[in-house]
Coordinates of C-alpha atoms in Angstrom, one line a residue:
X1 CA 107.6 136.2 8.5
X2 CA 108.4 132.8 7.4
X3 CA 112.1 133.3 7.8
X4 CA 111.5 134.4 11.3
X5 CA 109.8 131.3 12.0
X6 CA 112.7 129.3 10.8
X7 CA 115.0 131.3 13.0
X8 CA 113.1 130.3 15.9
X9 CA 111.8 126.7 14.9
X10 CA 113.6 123.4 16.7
X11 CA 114.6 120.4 14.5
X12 CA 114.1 116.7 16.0
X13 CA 117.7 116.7 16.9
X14 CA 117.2 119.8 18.8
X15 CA 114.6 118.6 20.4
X16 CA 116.5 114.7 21.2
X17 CA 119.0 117.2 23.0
X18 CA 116.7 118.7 25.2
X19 CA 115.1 115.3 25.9
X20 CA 118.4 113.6 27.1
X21 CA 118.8 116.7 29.5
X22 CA 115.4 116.7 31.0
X23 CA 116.1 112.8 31.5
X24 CA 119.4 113.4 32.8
X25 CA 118.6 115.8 35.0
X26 CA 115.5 113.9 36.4
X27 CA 117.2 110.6 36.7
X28 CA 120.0 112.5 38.9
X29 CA 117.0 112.9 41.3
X30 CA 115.5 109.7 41.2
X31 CA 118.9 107.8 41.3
X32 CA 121.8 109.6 43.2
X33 CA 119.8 112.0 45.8
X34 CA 116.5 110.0 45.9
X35 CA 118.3 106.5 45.7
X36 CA 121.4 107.1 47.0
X37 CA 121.6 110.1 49.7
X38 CA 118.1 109.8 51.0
X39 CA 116.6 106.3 50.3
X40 CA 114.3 106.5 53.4
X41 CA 112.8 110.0 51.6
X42 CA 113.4 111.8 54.6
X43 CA 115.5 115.2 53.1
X44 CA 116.6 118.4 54.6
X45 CA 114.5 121.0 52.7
X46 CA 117.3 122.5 50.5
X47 CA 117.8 118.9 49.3
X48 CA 114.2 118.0 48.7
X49 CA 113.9 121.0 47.0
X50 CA 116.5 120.0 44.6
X51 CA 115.0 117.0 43.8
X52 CA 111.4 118.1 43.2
X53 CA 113.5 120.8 40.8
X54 CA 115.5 118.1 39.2
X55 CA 112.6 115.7 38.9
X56 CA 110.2 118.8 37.8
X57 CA 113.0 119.6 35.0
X58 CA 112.7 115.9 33.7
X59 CA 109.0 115.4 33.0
X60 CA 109.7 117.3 29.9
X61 CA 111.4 114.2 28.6
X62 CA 108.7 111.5 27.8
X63 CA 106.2 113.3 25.8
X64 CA 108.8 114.8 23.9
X65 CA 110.2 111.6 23.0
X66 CA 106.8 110.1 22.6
X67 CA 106.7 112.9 19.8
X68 CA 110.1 112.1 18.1
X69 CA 109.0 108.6 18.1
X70 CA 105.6 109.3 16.3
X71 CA 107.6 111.5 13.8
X72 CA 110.3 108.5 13.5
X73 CA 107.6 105.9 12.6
X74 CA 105.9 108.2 10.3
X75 CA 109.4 108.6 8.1
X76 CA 111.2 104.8 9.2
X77 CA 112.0 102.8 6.1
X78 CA 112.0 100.2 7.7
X79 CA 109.4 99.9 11.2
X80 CA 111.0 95.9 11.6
X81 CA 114.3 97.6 11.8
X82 CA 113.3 100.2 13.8
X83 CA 111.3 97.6 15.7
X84 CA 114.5 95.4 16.4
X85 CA 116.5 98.6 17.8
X86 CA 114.4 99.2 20.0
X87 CA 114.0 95.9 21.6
X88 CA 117.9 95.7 21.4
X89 CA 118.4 98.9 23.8
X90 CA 115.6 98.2 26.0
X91 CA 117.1 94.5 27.0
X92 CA 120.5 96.3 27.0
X93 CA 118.8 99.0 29.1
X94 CA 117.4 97.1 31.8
X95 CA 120.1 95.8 33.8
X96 CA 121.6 99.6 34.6
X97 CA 117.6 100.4 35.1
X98 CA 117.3 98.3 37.8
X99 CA 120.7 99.0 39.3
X100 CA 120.0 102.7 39.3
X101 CA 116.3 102.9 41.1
X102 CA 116.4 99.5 42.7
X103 CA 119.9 99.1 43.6
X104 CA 119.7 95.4 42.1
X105 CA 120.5 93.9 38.9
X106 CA 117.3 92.2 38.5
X107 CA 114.0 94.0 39.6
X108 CA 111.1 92.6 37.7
X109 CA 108.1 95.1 38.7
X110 CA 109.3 97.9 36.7
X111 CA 110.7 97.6 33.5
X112 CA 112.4 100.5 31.7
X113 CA 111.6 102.9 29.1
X114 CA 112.3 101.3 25.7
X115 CA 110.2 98.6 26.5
X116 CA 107.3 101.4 26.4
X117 CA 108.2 103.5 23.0
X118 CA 108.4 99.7 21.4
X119 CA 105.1 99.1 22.5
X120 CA 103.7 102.5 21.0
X121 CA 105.9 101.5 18.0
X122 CA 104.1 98.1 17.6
X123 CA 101.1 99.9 18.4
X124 CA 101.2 102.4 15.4
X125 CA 102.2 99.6 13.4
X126 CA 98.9 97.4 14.0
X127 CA 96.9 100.7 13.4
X128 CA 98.4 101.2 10.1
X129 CA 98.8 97.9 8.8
X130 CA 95.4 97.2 9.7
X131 CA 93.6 100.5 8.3
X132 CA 90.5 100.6 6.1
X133 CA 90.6 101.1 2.5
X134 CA 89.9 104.9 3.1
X135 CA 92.9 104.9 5.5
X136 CA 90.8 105.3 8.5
X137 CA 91.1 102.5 11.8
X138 CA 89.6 99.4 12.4
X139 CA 88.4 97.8 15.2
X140 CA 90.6 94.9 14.7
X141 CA 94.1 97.4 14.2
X142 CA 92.5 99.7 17.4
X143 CA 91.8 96.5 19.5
X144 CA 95.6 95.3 18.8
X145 CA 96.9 98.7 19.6
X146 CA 95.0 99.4 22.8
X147 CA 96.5 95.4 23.1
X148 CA 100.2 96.8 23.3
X149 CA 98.8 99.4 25.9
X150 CA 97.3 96.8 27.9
X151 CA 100.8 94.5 27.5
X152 CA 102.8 97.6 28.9
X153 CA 100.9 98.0 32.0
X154 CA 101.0 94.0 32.7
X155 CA 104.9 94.4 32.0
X156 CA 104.6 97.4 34.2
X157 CA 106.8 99.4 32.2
X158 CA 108.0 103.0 32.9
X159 CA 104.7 104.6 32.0
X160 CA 102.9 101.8 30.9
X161 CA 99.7 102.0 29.7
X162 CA 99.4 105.6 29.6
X163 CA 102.6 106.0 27.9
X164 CA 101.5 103.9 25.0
X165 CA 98.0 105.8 24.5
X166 CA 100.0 109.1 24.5
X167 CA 102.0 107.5 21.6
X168 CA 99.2 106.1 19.6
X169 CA 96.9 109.2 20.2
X170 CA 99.8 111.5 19.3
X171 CA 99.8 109.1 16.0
X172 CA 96.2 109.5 15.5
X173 CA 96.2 113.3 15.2
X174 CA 99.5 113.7 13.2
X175 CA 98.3 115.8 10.9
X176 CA 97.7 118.4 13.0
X177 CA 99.9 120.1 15.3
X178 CA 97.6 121.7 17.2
X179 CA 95.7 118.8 18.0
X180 CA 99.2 116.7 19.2
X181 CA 99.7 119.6 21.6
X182 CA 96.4 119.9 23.3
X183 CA 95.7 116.2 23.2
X184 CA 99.3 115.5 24.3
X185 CA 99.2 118.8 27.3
X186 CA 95.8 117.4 28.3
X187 CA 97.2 114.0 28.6
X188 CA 100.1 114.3 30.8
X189 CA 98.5 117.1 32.6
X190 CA 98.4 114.7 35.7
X191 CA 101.8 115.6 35.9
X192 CA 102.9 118.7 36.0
X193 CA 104.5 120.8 34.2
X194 CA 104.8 117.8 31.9
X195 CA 102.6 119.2 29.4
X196 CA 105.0 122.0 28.7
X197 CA 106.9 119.8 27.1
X198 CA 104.3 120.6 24.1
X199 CA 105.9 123.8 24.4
X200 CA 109.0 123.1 22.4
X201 CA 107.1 120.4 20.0
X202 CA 105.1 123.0 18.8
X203 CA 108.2 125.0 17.6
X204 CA 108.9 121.8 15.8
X205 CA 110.1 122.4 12.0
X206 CA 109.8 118.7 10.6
X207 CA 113.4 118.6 9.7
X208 CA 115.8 116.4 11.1
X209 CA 118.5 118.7 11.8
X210 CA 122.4 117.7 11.7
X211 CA 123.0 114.1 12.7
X212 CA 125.4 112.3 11.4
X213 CA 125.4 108.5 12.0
X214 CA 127.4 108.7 14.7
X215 CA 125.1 111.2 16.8
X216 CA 122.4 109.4 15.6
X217 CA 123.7 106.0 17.6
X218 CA 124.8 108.2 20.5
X219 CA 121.1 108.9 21.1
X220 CA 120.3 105.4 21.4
X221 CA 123.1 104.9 23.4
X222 CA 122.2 107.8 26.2
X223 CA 120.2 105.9 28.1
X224 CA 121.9 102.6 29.4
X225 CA 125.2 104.7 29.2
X226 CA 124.1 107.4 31.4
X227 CA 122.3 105.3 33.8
X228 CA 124.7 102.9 33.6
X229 CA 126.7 106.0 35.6
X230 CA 124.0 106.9 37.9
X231 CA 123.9 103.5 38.9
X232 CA 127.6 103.3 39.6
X233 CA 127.6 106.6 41.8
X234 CA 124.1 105.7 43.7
X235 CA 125.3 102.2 44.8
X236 CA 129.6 102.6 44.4
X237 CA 129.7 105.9 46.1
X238 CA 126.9 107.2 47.6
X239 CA 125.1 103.9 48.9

């Protein structure tokens, strides 16, 4: 039994690919058909039904990186580090984020997606650092954290607060599966079929997978490189 559940068990870089595809696939929506073909919304039905397919496709993506980024702050060496990373891409991220849903280099009422997970990154952090001596939260490390959810929906980031809370609640019950896939279903449920992105996580083996430094950079890398090319089609070719 426990070799068949091997067999069929994801690692995190198994589940990082099928992130990036859900994204890509949904940001093809939002960007080159909604953005670019049909800005005013107005589609022929064979095209709108390609979007909602291509946009239903990517809300897999979110929570399952809200997961990954639980799991990465849980095994970090370093949470400054990974910290500064993710402040790094999400500056480096914004300008092709704009360009690619706004068709402008500067749009400041949405901000993109890193900004988000490093919020539910500081947010872990405060909860940990500021734990009681039985390991358990305080008001003062729960007040900070809710703090970084409150921040993200004054930055209006992609998600915002919401996205945050699924990170820090997906933190809170780490030590039980179960509990990260109900909690996290039940939270994204407002968005559908989001919360079969819970599907996968549960299939989740807590190993790593092959990822050699390289891959591991190329991750990072997906998402102001990709969009970076949605934006470039939306707005060079299709606008």
């Amino acid at each position: 039994m426990e070799e068949k559940i091997k067999e069929n068990s994801l690692s995190g870089t198994a589940l990082k690919r099928l992130a990036c595809l859900s994204m890509l696939l949904d940001h093809i929506g939002a960007s080159c058909i909604y953005g670019g073909l049909f800005p005013d919304g107005l589609m022929p039905p064979r095209w709108y039904w390609l979007y909602r397919i291509l946009r239903w496709a990517g809300r897999l993506a979110f929570p399952i990186y809200c997961f990954l980024l639980v799991e990465g702050f849980l095994h970090t060496r370093n949470v400054k580090k990974y910290m500064g990373r993710m402040l790094v891409f999400a500056l480096v991220s914004e300008l092709p984020f704009d360009w690619a849903f706004y068709r402008i280099p500067f749009y400041w009422g949405h901000q993109n997606v890193y900004f988000t997970l490093l919020l539910g990154l500081l947010g872990m952090a405060c909860l940990r650092h500021f734990s009681g001596s039985d390991g358990g939260r305080t008001l003062l490390g729960t007040a900070l954290a809710l703090g970084c959810a409150l921040i993200a929906e004054a930055l209006q980031t992609d998600y915002s607060a919401v996205g945050v809370g699924l990170i820090l609640v997906l933190y809170m019950v780490r030590s039980s599966r179960k509990l990260q896939c109900l909690w996290g279903a039940l939270l994204v449920c407002y968005e559908l079929p989001a919360p079969l992105a819970f599907v996968p996580v549960w299939f989740y083996n807590g190993e790593r997978g092959f990822c050699p430094q390289w891959a591991k950079w190329a991750f990072y890398l997906f998402y102001p490189v990709h969009l970076t090319v949605l934006a470039a089609v939306t707005n060079l070719l299709l606008g």
